CSV table of C-alpha atoms in Angstrom, one decimal:
chain,number,residue,atom,x,y,z
A,1408,UNK,CA,3.1,73.3,39.6
A,1409,UNK,CA,-0.4,72.4,38.2
A,1410,UNK,CA,-1.2,68.9,36.9
A,1411,UNK,CA,-1.5,70.3,33.4
A,1412,UNK,CA,2.1,71.9,33.6
A,1413,UNK,CA,3.3,68.4,35.1
A,1414,UNK,CA,1.7,66.6,32.2
A,1415,UNK,CA,3.0,69.1,29.6
A,1416,UNK,CA,6.4,68.6,30.9
A,1417,UNK,CA,6.1,64.9,31.0
A,1418,UNK,CA,6.8,65.0,34.8
A,1419,UNK,CA,5.1,62.8,37.5
A,1420,UNK,CA,3.7,63.8,40.7
A,1421,UNK,CA,6.2,62.9,43.5
A,1422,UNK,CA,6.4,63.7,47.1
A,1423,UNK,CA,10.0,65.0,48.0
A,1424,UNK,CA,11.0,64.7,51.5
A,1425,UNK,CA,14.5,66.2,52.3
A,1426,UNK,CA,16.2,64.6,55.4
A,1427,UNK,CA,19.0,67.3,55.8
A,1428,UNK,CA,18.6,71.0,55.1
A,1429,UNK,CA,20.4,73.8,57.1
A,1430,UNK,CA,19.5,76.9,58.9
A,1431,UNK,CA,21.8,79.8,59.6
A,1432,UNK,CA,22.2,79.6,63.4
A,1433,UNK,CA,24.4,82.6,64.2
A,1434,UNK,CA,25.4,83.6,67.7
A,1435,UNK,CA,23.4,86.8,67.1
A,1436,UNK,CA,20.2,84.9,66.3
A,1437,UNK,CA,20.6,82.4,69.3
A,1438,UNK,CA,21.6,85.1,71.8
A,1439,UNK,CA,18.1,86.1,72.9
A,1440,UNK,CA,17.3,82.5,73.5
A,1441,UNK,CA,20.3,81.6,75.6
A,1442,UNK,CA,20.3,81.6,79.4
A,1443,UNK,CA,22.7,84.0,81.3
A,1444,UNK,CA,25.6,84.1,81.5
A,1445,UNK,CA,26.2,82.5,78.2
A,1446,UNK,CA,23.9,84.8,76.5
A,1447,UNK,CA,26.7,87.4,77.2
A,1448,UNK,CA,29.2,85.1,75.3
A,1449,UNK,CA,26.9,84.9,72.3
A,1450,UNK,CA,26.4,88.7,72.2
A,1451,UNK,CA,30.2,89.1,72.2
A,1452,UNK,CA,30.4,86.4,69.5
A,1453,UNK,CA,28.0,88.3,67.5
A,1454,UNK,CA,30.6,91.0,67.2
A,1455,UNK,CA,32.9,88.6,65.5
A,1456,UNK,CA,33.0,89.0,61.7
A,1457,UNK,CA,31.2,86.0,60.2
A,1458,UNK,CA,33.0,83.3,58.5
A,1459,UNK,CA,31.6,80.2,57.2
A,1460,UNK,CA,31.6,77.3,59.8
A,1461,UNK,CA,34.3,79.0,61.7
A,1462,UNK,CA,33.5,80.9,64.8
A,1463,UNK,CA,35.7,80.5,67.9
A,1464,UNK,CA,33.8,79.5,70.9
A,1465,UNK,CA,30.6,78.6,68.8
A,1466,UNK,CA,31.8,76.6,65.6
A,1467,UNK,CA,35.4,76.0,66.6
A,1468,UNK,CA,37.5,74.9,63.6
A,1469,UNK,CA,40.9,75.0,62.3
A,1470,UNK,CA,40.8,76.4,58.9
A,1471,UNK,CA,44.2,75.6,57.2
A,1472,UNK,CA,43.7,76.6,53.6
A,1473,UNK,CA,44.5,79.9,52.0
A,1474,UNK,CA,41.6,81.5,50.3
A,1475,UNK,CA,41.5,81.2,46.4
A,1476,UNK,CA,39.1,83.6,44.9
A,1477,UNK,CA,36.2,82.0,42.8
A,1478,UNK,CA,34.8,78.7,43.7
A,1479,UNK,CA,31.2,78.1,44.5
A,1480,UNK,CA,28.9,80.4,46.3
A,1481,UNK,CA,28.6,80.3,50.0
A,1482,UNK,CA,24.8,80.2,50.9
A,1483,UNK,CA,22.9,80.4,54.1
A,1484,UNK,CA,19.2,80.4,54.9
A,1485,UNK,CA,18.2,82.9,57.6
A,1486,UNK,CA,14.5,82.5,57.9
A,1487,UNK,CA,11.6,80.1,57.6
A,1488,UNK,CA,10.2,82.0,54.7
A,1489,UNK,CA,13.5,81.9,52.9
A,1490,UNK,CA,13.9,78.1,53.5
A,1491,UNK,CA,10.3,77.5,52.3
A,1492,UNK,CA,11.1,79.5,49.2
A,1493,UNK,CA,14.3,77.5,48.6
A,1494,UNK,CA,12.8,74.2,49.0
A,1495,UNK,CA,9.9,75.1,46.8
A,1496,UNK,CA,12.4,76.0,44.0
A,1497,UNK,CA,13.8,72.4,44.4
A,1498,UNK,CA,10.3,70.9,44.4
A,1499,UNK,CA,10.9,69.7,48.0
A,1500,UNK,CA,7.7,69.6,50.1
A,1501,UNK,CA,9.2,68.7,53.5
A,1502,UNK,CA,12.6,69.4,55.0
A,1503,UNK,CA,14.1,68.3,58.2
A,1504,UNK,CA,16.1,71.3,59.7
A,1505,UNK,CA,19.8,70.8,60.9
A,1506,UNK,CA,22.0,73.6,62.0
A,1507,UNK,CA,25.0,75.4,60.2
A,1508,UNK,CA,27.5,76.5,62.7
A,1509,UNK,CA,26.5,74.0,65.4
A,1510,UNK,CA,27.5,71.1,63.1
A,1511,UNK,CA,30.7,72.0,65.0
A,1512,UNK,CA,29.0,71.7,68.4
A,1513,UNK,CA,30.6,68.5,69.7
A,1514,UNK,CA,34.1,70.0,70.3
A,1515,UNK,CA,32.9,72.8,72.6
A,1516,UNK,CA,34.5,71.8,75.8
A,1517,UNK,CA,32.6,74.0,78.4
A,1518,UNK,CA,29.9,71.8,79.7
A,1519,UNK,CA,27.5,74.4,81.1
A,1520,UNK,CA,28.0,76.6,78.1
A,1521,UNK,CA,27.4,73.7,75.7
A,1522,UNK,CA,24.3,72.8,77.7
A,1523,UNK,CA,22.9,76.2,77.6
A,1524,UNK,CA,23.9,76.6,73.7
A,1525,UNK,CA,21.8,73.3,72.9
A,1526,UNK,CA,19.0,74.6,74.8
A,1527,UNK,CA,19.0,77.9,73.0
A,1528,UNK,CA,19.4,76.4,69.6
A,1529,UNK,CA,16.3,74.1,70.4
A,1530,UNK,CA,14.1,76.9,71.6
A,1531,UNK,CA,15.1,79.1,68.7
A,1532,UNK,CA,14.5,76.3,66.3
A,1533,UNK,CA,11.0,75.5,67.5
A,1534,UNK,CA,10.1,79.3,67.9
A,1535,UNK,CA,11.7,80.7,64.7
A,1536,UNK,CA,11.6,77.9,62.2
A,1537,UNK,CA,8.8,75.6,63.0
A,1538,UNK,CA,5.6,77.9,63.6
A,1539,UNK,CA,4.8,79.4,60.5
A,1540,UNK,CA,5.8,77.6,57.2
A,1541,UNK,CA,4.3,74.3,56.1
A,1542,UNK,CA,6.7,71.3,55.7
A,1543,UNK,CA,9.5,72.3,58.0
A,1544,UNK,CA,10.4,69.9,60.7
A,1545,UNK,CA,13.2,70.0,63.2
A,1546,UNK,CA,15.9,67.8,64.6
A,1547,UNK,CA,16.7,68.7,68.3
A,1548,UNK,CA,20.4,69.3,69.0
A,1549,UNK,CA,21.7,66.6,71.4
A,1550,UNK,CA,24.4,67.7,73.9
A,1551,UNK,CA,27.0,65.1,74.0
A,1552,UNK,CA,28.8,67.2,76.7
A,1553,UNK,CA,25.9,66.8,79.1
A,1554,UNK,CA,23.9,63.5,78.5
A,1555,UNK,CA,21.7,63.7,81.3
A,1556,UNK,CA,20.5,67.3,80.7
A,1557,UNK,CA,20.1,66.4,77.1
A,1558,UNK,CA,17.8,63.6,77.9
A,1559,UNK,CA,15.8,65.9,79.9
A,1560,UNK,CA,15.7,68.2,76.9
A,1561,UNK,CA,14.5,65.5,74.6
A,1562,UNK,CA,11.8,64.4,77.1
A,1563,UNK,CA,10.7,68.2,77.2
A,1564,UNK,CA,10.1,68.3,73.4
A,1565,UNK,CA,8.7,64.7,73.0
A,1566,UNK,CA,5.4,64.9,71.3
A,1567,UNK,CA,6.0,68.1,69.8
A,1568,UNK,CA,4.4,67.8,66.3
A,1569,UNK,CA,7.4,69.4,64.4
A,1570,UNK,CA,10.1,67.9,66.2
A,1571,UNK,CA,10.8,64.6,64.4
A,1572,UNK,CA,14.4,63.5,65.2
A,1573,UNK,CA,17.4,64.1,67.6
A,1574,UNK,CA,20.5,65.5,65.9
A,1575,UNK,CA,23.7,63.8,67.2
A,1576,UNK,CA,26.5,66.1,66.5
A,1577,UNK,CA,29.2,64.0,65.0
A,1578,UNK,CA,32.2,66.0,64.0
A,1579,UNK,CA,34.6,66.1,66.7
A,1580,UNK,CA,32.6,64.0,69.2
A,1581,UNK,CA,34.8,62.2,71.7
A,1582,UNK,CA,34.2,59.4,72.6
A,1583,UNK,CA,32.2,58.4,69.6
A,1584,UNK,CA,28.5,57.8,69.7
A,1585,UNK,CA,27.9,54.5,71.2
A,1586,UNK,CA,30.1,55.1,74.1
A,1587,UNK,CA,27.8,54.2,77.2
A,1588,UNK,CA,28.1,57.7,78.6
A,1589,UNK,CA,25.7,58.8,76.0
A,1590,UNK,CA,23.0,56.1,76.9
A,1591,UNK,CA,20.7,58.5,78.6
A,1592,UNK,CA,20.5,60.5,75.2
A,1593,UNK,CA,19.6,57.2,73.3
A,1594,UNK,CA,17.2,56.0,75.9
A,1595,UNK,CA,15.4,59.4,75.9
A,1596,UNK,CA,15.2,59.4,72.1
A,1597,UNK,CA,13.8,55.8,72.1
A,1598,UNK,CA,11.4,56.8,74.7
A,1599,UNK,CA,10.2,59.9,72.7
A,1600,UNK,CA,9.9,57.8,69.6
A,1601,UNK,CA,12.3,60.0,67.8
A,1602,UNK,CA,15.0,58.7,65.4
A,1603,UNK,CA,18.5,59.7,66.1
A,1604,UNK,CA,20.4,61.3,63.1
A,1605,UNK,CA,24.2,61.4,63.0
A,1606,UNK,CA,25.5,64.4,61.1
A,1607,UNK,CA,29.2,65.3,60.6
A,1608,UNK,CA,31.2,68.1,59.0
A,1609,UNK,CA,34.8,68.5,57.8
A,1610,UNK,CA,36.8,69.5,60.9
A,1611,UNK,CA,40.3,69.2,61.8
A,1612,UNK,CA,40.3,68.0,65.4
A,1613,UNK,CA,42.1,65.5,67.7
A,1614,UNK,CA,38.8,63.3,67.6
A,1615,UNK,CA,38.3,60.7,65.0
A,1616,UNK,CA,38.9,61.1,62.1
A,1617,UNK,CA,41.9,62.9,63.3
A,1618,UNK,CA,45.1,63.9,61.6
A,1619,UNK,CA,43.1,65.5,58.8
A,1620,UNK,CA,45.7,68.4,59.0
A,1621,UNK,CA,48.2,66.2,57.1
A,1622,UNK,CA,46.2,66.7,54.0
A,1623,UNK,CA,47.3,69.6,51.9
A,1624,UNK,CA,43.9,71.0,51.2
A,1625,UNK,CA,40.2,70.7,52.0
A,1626,UNK,CA,39.5,68.6,48.9
A,1627,UNK,CA,41.2,65.7,50.6
A,1628,UNK,CA,39.7,66.4,54.0
A,1629,UNK,CA,36.2,66.7,52.7
A,1630,UNK,CA,36.5,63.3,50.7
A,1631,UNK,CA,37.3,61.6,53.9
A,1632,UNK,CA,35.7,63.5,56.9
A,1633,UNK,CA,32.0,62.7,56.6
A,1634,UNK,CA,32.4,59.0,55.4
A,1635,UNK,CA,35.0,58.1,57.9
A,1636,UNK,CA,32.9,59.7,60.7
A,1637,UNK,CA,29.8,57.8,59.8
A,1638,UNK,CA,31.7,54.4,59.5
A,1639,UNK,CA,33.5,54.9,62.8
A,1640,UNK,CA,30.3,56.0,64.6
A,1641,UNK,CA,28.3,53.1,63.1
A,1642,UNK,CA,31.0,50.6,64.4
A,1643,UNK,CA,30.9,52.4,67.8
A,1644,UNK,CA,27.1,52.1,68.1
A,1645,UNK,CA,27.4,48.4,67.0
A,1646,UNK,CA,30.3,47.6,69.4
A,1647,UNK,CA,28.5,48.6,72.5
A,1648,UNK,CA,25.3,46.8,71.4
A,1649,UNK,CA,23.0,50.0,70.9
A,1650,UNK,CA,20.7,48.4,68.4
A,1651,UNK,CA,20.2,45.5,70.7
A,1652,UNK,CA,20.0,47.5,73.9
A,1653,UNK,CA,17.6,50.1,72.5
A,1654,UNK,CA,15.4,47.9,70.2
A,1655,UNK,CA,13.0,50.5,69.2
A,1656,UNK,CA,15.7,53.2,68.3
A,1657,UNK,CA,16.0,54.2,64.8
A,1658,UNK,CA,19.3,55.5,63.5
A,1659,UNK,CA,19.9,57.8,60.6
A,1660,UNK,CA,23.1,58.5,58.9
A,1661,UNK,CA,23.6,61.7,56.9
A,1662,UNK,CA,25.9,63.4,54.6
A,1663,UNK,CA,28.2,60.5,53.7
A,1664,UNK,CA,26.5,59.2,50.5
A,1665,UNK,CA,25.5,55.6,50.5
A,1666,UNK,CA,28.2,53.5,48.8
A,1667,UNK,CA,30.0,52.8,52.1
A,1668,UNK,CA,27.0,51.1,53.4
A,1669,UNK,CA,27.4,47.7,51.8
A,1670,UNK,CA,31.1,47.7,52.5
A,1671,UNK,CA,30.4,48.4,56.2
A,1672,UNK,CA,27.8,45.8,56.4
A,1673,UNK,CA,30.0,43.1,55.0
A,1674,UNK,CA,33.0,44.1,57.0
A,1675,UNK,CA,31.0,44.2,60.3
A,1676,UNK,CA,29.3,40.8,59.4
A,1677,UNK,CA,32.8,39.3,58.6
A,1678,UNK,CA,34.3,40.4,62.0
A,1679,UNK,CA,31.0,39.6,64.0
A,1680,UNK,CA,31.3,35.9,63.1
A,1681,UNK,CA,34.8,35.9,64.1
A,1682,UNK,CA,34.5,37.9,67.4
A,1683,UNK,CA,30.9,37.2,68.3
A,1684,UNK,CA,31.8,36.4,71.9
A,1685,UNK,CA,33.1,39.9,72.5
A,1686,UNK,CA,29.8,41.4,71.4
A,1687,UNK,CA,27.2,38.9,72.6
A,1688,UNK,CA,24.6,41.4,73.1
A,1689,UNK,CA,24.3,41.5,69.1
A,1690,UNK,CA,21.8,38.7,68.8
A,1691,UNK,CA,21.6,39.3,65.1
A,1692,UNK,CA,24.3,39.9,62.5
A,1693,UNK,CA,25.2,43.6,62.2
A,1694,UNK,CA,23.8,43.8,58.6
A,1695,UNK,CA,20.4,42.7,60.0
A,1696,UNK,CA,20.2,45.4,62.5
A,1697,UNK,CA,21.3,47.9,59.7
A,1698,UNK,CA,18.5,46.6,57.4
A,1699,UNK,CA,15.9,46.8,60.2
A,1700,UNK,CA,16.5,50.1,61.9
A,1701,UNK,CA,19.0,52.2,60.2
A,1702,UNK,CA,18.5,54.7,57.3
A,1703,UNK,CA,21.0,56.2,55.0
A,1704,UNK,CA,20.4,59.7,53.6
A,1705,UNK,CA,21.7,60.1,49.9
A,1706,UNK,CA,23.7,63.3,49.9
A,1707,UNK,CA,26.4,63.8,48.7
A,1708,UNK,CA,25.2,61.0,46.4
A,1709,UNK,CA,27.9,59.2,44.5
A,1710,UNK,CA,28.1,59.9,40.7
A,1711,UNK,CA,29.6,56.9,39.0
A,1712,UNK,CA,29.8,57.3,35.2
A,1713,UNK,CA,27.3,54.6,34.6
A,1714,UNK,CA,24.2,55.5,37.1
A,1715,UNK,CA,23.2,51.8,37.0
A,1716,UNK,CA,26.3,51.2,39.3
A,1717,UNK,CA,24.7,53.3,41.9
A,1718,UNK,CA,21.4,51.5,41.5
A,1719,UNK,CA,23.1,48.2,41.8
A,1720,UNK,CA,25.0,49.5,45.0
A,1721,UNK,CA,21.8,50.7,46.6
A,1722,UNK,CA,20.3,47.2,46.0
A,1723,UNK,CA,23.3,45.7,47.9
A,1724,UNK,CA,21.9,47.0,51.2
A,1725,UNK,CA,18.2,46.6,50.6
A,1726,UNK,CA,18.3,50.4,49.7
A,1727,UNK,CA,14.9,50.8,48.5
A,1728,UNK,CA,13.7,50.7,52.1
A,1729,UNK,CA,16.9,52.1,53.7
A,1730,UNK,CA,17.6,55.2,51.6
A,1731,UNK,CA,16.2,58.6,52.1
A,1732,UNK,CA,16.7,61.5,50.0
A,1733,UNK,CA,18.6,64.5,51.2
A,1734,UNK,CA,19.7,67.7,49.5
A,1735,UNK,CA,21.8,69.5,52.2
A,1736,UNK,CA,20.4,72.6,50.9
A,1737,UNK,CA,21.9,75.3,50.9
A,1738,UNK,CA,25.5,74.0,51.4
A,1739,UNK,CA,28.1,74.0,48.7
A,1740,UNK,CA,27.7,70.3,47.8
A,1741,UNK,CA,24.0,70.1,47.9
A,1742,UNK,CA,22.2,67.6,45.7
A,1743,UNK,CA,19.2,68.5,43.5
A,1744,UNK,CA,16.4,66.0,43.7
A,1745,UNK,CA,17.2,65.3,40.1
A,1746,UNK,CA,20.5,63.7,41.1
A,1747,UNK,CA,18.4,60.8,42.3
A,1748,UNK,CA,15.3,61.1,40.1
A,1749,UNK,CA,17.6,60.6,37.0
A,1750,UNK,CA,18.8,57.3,38.2
A,1751,UNK,CA,17.4,54.1,36.6
A,1752,UNK,CA,15.4,53.1,39.6
A,1753,UNK,CA,11.8,51.6,39.5
A,1754,UNK,CA,8.9,54.1,40.2
A,1755,UNK,CA,8.1,52.6,43.4
A,1756,UNK,CA,11.7,52.6,44.7
A,1757,UNK,CA,11.9,56.3,43.6
A,1758,UNK,CA,8.7,57.1,45.5
A,1759,UNK,CA,10.1,55.4,48.6
A,1760,UNK,CA,13.8,57.0,48.4
A,1761,UNK,CA,12.3,60.6,47.7
A,1762,UNK,CA,9.7,60.7,50.3
A,1763,UNK,CA,7.8,57.6,51.5
A,1764,UNK,CA,10.6,56.3,53.6
A,1765,UNK,CA,11.3,59.5,55.3
A,1766,UNK,CA,7.7,60.3,56.1
A,1767,UNK,CA,7.3,56.9,57.7
A,1768,UNK,CA,10.7,57.0,59.5
A,1769,UNK,CA,10.1,60.6,61.0
A,1770,UNK,CA,6.3,60.0,61.5
A,1771,UNK,CA,5.4,62.9,59.4
A,1772,UNK,CA,1.8,63.1,58.2
A,1773,UNK,CA,1.7,63.2,54.3
A,1774,UNK,CA,1.4,66.8,53.3
A,1775,UNK,CA,-1.5,68.1,51.1
A,1776,UNK,CA,0.8,69.7,48.8
A,1777,UNK,CA,2.8,67.6,46.4
A,1778,UNK,CA,5.7,68.6,44.2
A,1779,UNK,CA,5.6,67.9,40.5
A,1780,UNK,CA,9.2,67.2,39.3
A,1781,UNK,CA,10.8,66.3,36.2
B,1332,UNK,CA,23.2,4.3,55.7
B,1333,UNK,CA,25.6,2.3,57.4
B,1334,UNK,CA,27.0,2.1,61.1
B,1335,UNK,CA,30.5,2.8,61.7
B,1336,UNK,CA,32.2,1.9,65.0
B,1337,UNK,CA,33.8,4.7,66.8
B,1338,UNK,CA,34.8,2.8,69.9
B,1339,UNK,CA,33.9,2.0,73.5
B,1340,UNK,CA,31.6,4.4,75.2
B,1341,UNK,CA,33.8,3.9,78.4
B,1342,UNK,CA,36.7,5.5,76.4
B,1343,UNK,CA,34.7,8.5,75.3
B,1344,UNK,CA,33.5,10.3,78.2
B,1345,UNK,CA,31.6,13.5,78.6
B,1346,UNK,CA,33.4,16.6,77.7
B,1347,UNK,CA,35.6,14.8,75.1
B,1348,UNK,CA,35.4,14.9,71.2
B,1349,UNK,CA,37.3,13.3,68.5
B,1350,UNK,CA,37.5,13.5,64.6
B,1351,UNK,CA,37.1,10.4,62.8
B,1352,UNK,CA,37.4,9.6,59.2
B,1353,UNK,CA,34.8,7.4,57.3
B,1354,UNK,CA,35.8,6.9,53.6
B,1355,UNK,CA,36.5,10.4,52.4
B,1356,UNK,CA,34.5,12.1,55.1
B,1357,UNK,CA,35.9,13.5,58.3
B,1358,UNK,CA,33.3,13.7,61.2
B,1359,UNK,CA,33.6,15.3,64.7
B,1360,UNK,CA,31.9,13.1,67.3
B,1361,UNK,CA,31.1,14.9,70.6
B,1362,UNK,CA,30.1,13.7,74.1
B,1363,UNK,CA,28.1,16.7,75.7
B,1364,UNK,CA,27.1,15.7,79.1
B,1365,UNK,CA,26.5,12.0,78.1
B,1366,UNK,CA,24.9,12.6,74.9
B,1367,UNK,CA,26.7,12.0,71.6
B,1368,UNK,CA,26.5,14.3,68.6
B,1369,UNK,CA,28.3,14.3,65.2
B,1370,UNK,CA,29.1,17.2,62.8
B,1371,UNK,CA,31.1,17.4,59.6
B,1372,UNK,CA,34.7,18.4,60.3
B,1373,UNK,CA,34.2,21.4,57.7
B,1374,UNK,CA,33.5,24.8,58.8
B,1375,UNK,CA,30.8,26.6,56.6
B,1376,UNK,CA,33.0,29.7,56.4
B,1377,UNK,CA,36.2,28.9,54.6
B,1378,UNK,CA,36.0,25.1,55.0
B,1379,UNK,CA,38.4,24.9,58.1
B,1380,UNK,CA,38.7,21.9,60.2
B,1381,UNK,CA,35.9,22.9,62.6
B,1382,UNK,CA,35.8,19.9,64.8
B,1383,UNK,CA,39.4,20.1,65.6
B,1384,UNK,CA,38.6,23.4,67.5
B,1385,UNK,CA,38.1,23.7,71.2
B,1386,UNK,CA,34.8,22.9,72.9
B,1387,UNK,CA,33.9,25.4,75.4
B,1388,UNK,CA,31.1,27.6,76.6
B,1389,UNK,CA,30.4,31.1,75.3
B,1390,UNK,CA,29.3,34.7,76.4
B,1391,UNK,CA,25.8,35.8,76.7
B,1392,UNK,CA,24.7,39.4,77.4
B,1393,UNK,CA,21.1,40.5,77.1
B,1394,UNK,CA,18.1,41.6,79.1
B,1395,UNK,CA,18.0,38.3,80.8
B,1396,UNK,CA,21.5,38.8,82.1
B,1397,UNK,CA,20.7,42.3,83.2
B,1398,UNK,CA,22.9,43.3,80.2
B,1399,UNK,CA,26.0,41.9,82.0
B,1400,UNK,CA,28.3,39.3,80.4
B,1401,UNK,CA,27.3,35.8,81.4
B,1402,UNK,CA,29.2,32.5,80.7
B,1403,UNK,CA,26.8,30.1,79.3
B,1404,UNK,CA,26.4,26.7,77.5
B,1405,UNK,CA,29.8,25.2,78.9
B,1406,UNK,CA,30.8,22.3,76.8
B,1407,UNK,CA,28.2,22.8,74.1
B,1408,UNK,CA,30.1,25.2,71.7
B,1409,UNK,CA,32.9,24.2,69.2
B,1410,UNK,CA,35.0,27.1,67.9
B,1411,UNK,CA,36.8,26.7,64.4
B,1412,UNK,CA,40.5,26.9,64.9
B,1413,UNK,CA,40.8,29.0,61.6
B,1414,UNK,CA,38.7,32.1,62.2
B,1415,UNK,CA,36.8,31.5,65.5
B,1416,UNK,CA,33.3,30.8,64.2
B,1417,UNK,CA,31.4,29.2,67.0
B,1418,UNK,CA,28.8,26.4,66.3
B,1419,UNK,CA,26.3,24.9,68.7
B,1420,UNK,CA,27.2,21.3,68.9
B,1421,UNK,CA,23.6,20.3,69.8
B,1422,UNK,CA,22.0,21.8,66.8
B,1423,UNK,CA,24.9,22.5,64.4
B,1424,UNK,CA,23.8,26.1,64.2
B,1425,UNK,CA,26.4,29.0,63.8
B,1426,UNK,CA,25.9,31.2,66.6
B,1427,UNK,CA,26.8,34.5,64.7
B,1428,UNK,CA,24.4,33.6,61.9
B,1429,UNK,CA,21.8,30.9,63.1
B,1430,UNK,CA,20.5,30.6,59.6
B,1431,UNK,CA,23.7,28.7,58.8
B,1432,UNK,CA,23.4,25.2,60.2
B,1433,UNK,CA,25.7,22.2,59.8
B,1434,UNK,CA,24.2,18.9,59.0
B,1435,UNK,CA,24.3,16.6,62.0
B,1436,UNK,CA,24.7,12.8,61.9
B,1437,UNK,CA,23.0,10.4,64.3
B,1438,UNK,CA,25.2,8.7,66.8
B,1439,UNK,CA,24.0,5.5,68.8
B,1440,UNK,CA,25.3,3.5,71.6
B,1441,UNK,CA,24.9,-0.3,71.6
B,1442,UNK,CA,26.4,-2.8,73.8
B,1443,UNK,CA,28.7,-0.2,75.2
B,1444,UNK,CA,29.9,0.9,71.7
B,1445,UNK,CA,29.6,4.3,70.1
B,1446,UNK,CA,28.4,4.0,66.5
B,1447,UNK,CA,28.1,6.8,63.8
B,1448,UNK,CA,25.3,6.4,61.4
B,1449,UNK,CA,26.2,7.8,57.7
């Protein structure tokens, strides 16, 4: 949009960085990038009729609900050019790419297969998504099934100009992030200067948050799954002293909104003062670590009747500096940038949340192109 | 400022502490390795009787300990009996939140008598 158009529409120029958008990572797409024999598995899976986030042996899930015709559109983005066009339509200049199906990566039990699949995804991501279009950056898929190999993978991509984070698959991960078996991954991310980003998805599995099968419908499971996953993994990271043991590591929490953040800050602080001697590696209060080196992505942003209530909530956790915009494009519950832009936030806070915080966090150079949004 | 007699130092050996009442004020007086300290008997958290708690050491775990648990500061930490908040007797600081600091009162020993100065 030109300056004149922006002026005519009464809009301001604002750089929008989106911390969470999703690429369509089908078995067919990844197969050519996967080592044998597991390429054969992906080629076989490519024959399976595609269902959204539900592919046995690739995106293992237990889908319990009967289909009800209607509802919102299922969307997927299959190429970098498609993604660029989609983000342009949303006035988003920079997007950080996460997978679709491999949101369900953590429950895959076959260790060698999981390792090969993670390597295939990372190669595919770099070669198919990060070469041509401006403003697309990637999060490496970490492999909790094989932390040592995953650490080597992170070191291999360290310094790649378009790799800006390490995605920690969170749905179905067992034990939770923070367990000491994952230390090599966190150490490698810290050494590479890459933030780690937790991302969950609604999943019925024996891992926390388990027993989501008791709910009659996906509505209930969706309400609980992401936010409980983020809270549990935050506690897990804290209870083994990750922020103290990895003092340069930056940690990002995605797709759980932000209103849970002050609640967990207060709750962690309350029990830290009571049980400090169990966690003596925490030399600061948990809330201080959260305010120094943790970031929280907006989507799916809470929508209280009075938007000022959300602004007040963001203030409770020093959110002007801790919050980063995310759309979750193209998923069903994506947030348009206007979901944040309409909030009664100050201009500087808006600039930070919509772009500046994420640029600094992910160490992304400011792009030439800026979006004009209203 | 006034001196308040606590008792003979000979009856207040290292490693012991007691709570004394001066007017309406309750104060914990501690002998830590031969040195006396006094703190209000009120926890900063929910006003529990802090100085009626146990005096102990605590855990440490950091780069200096090789990230292994260590037992440190034996005799220097008082733990509130209500919710377990730990305070450094020698500084009055809360271990979980060092920005929180209890006031401390001077204690002197004269002619073998321990005296609290309020």
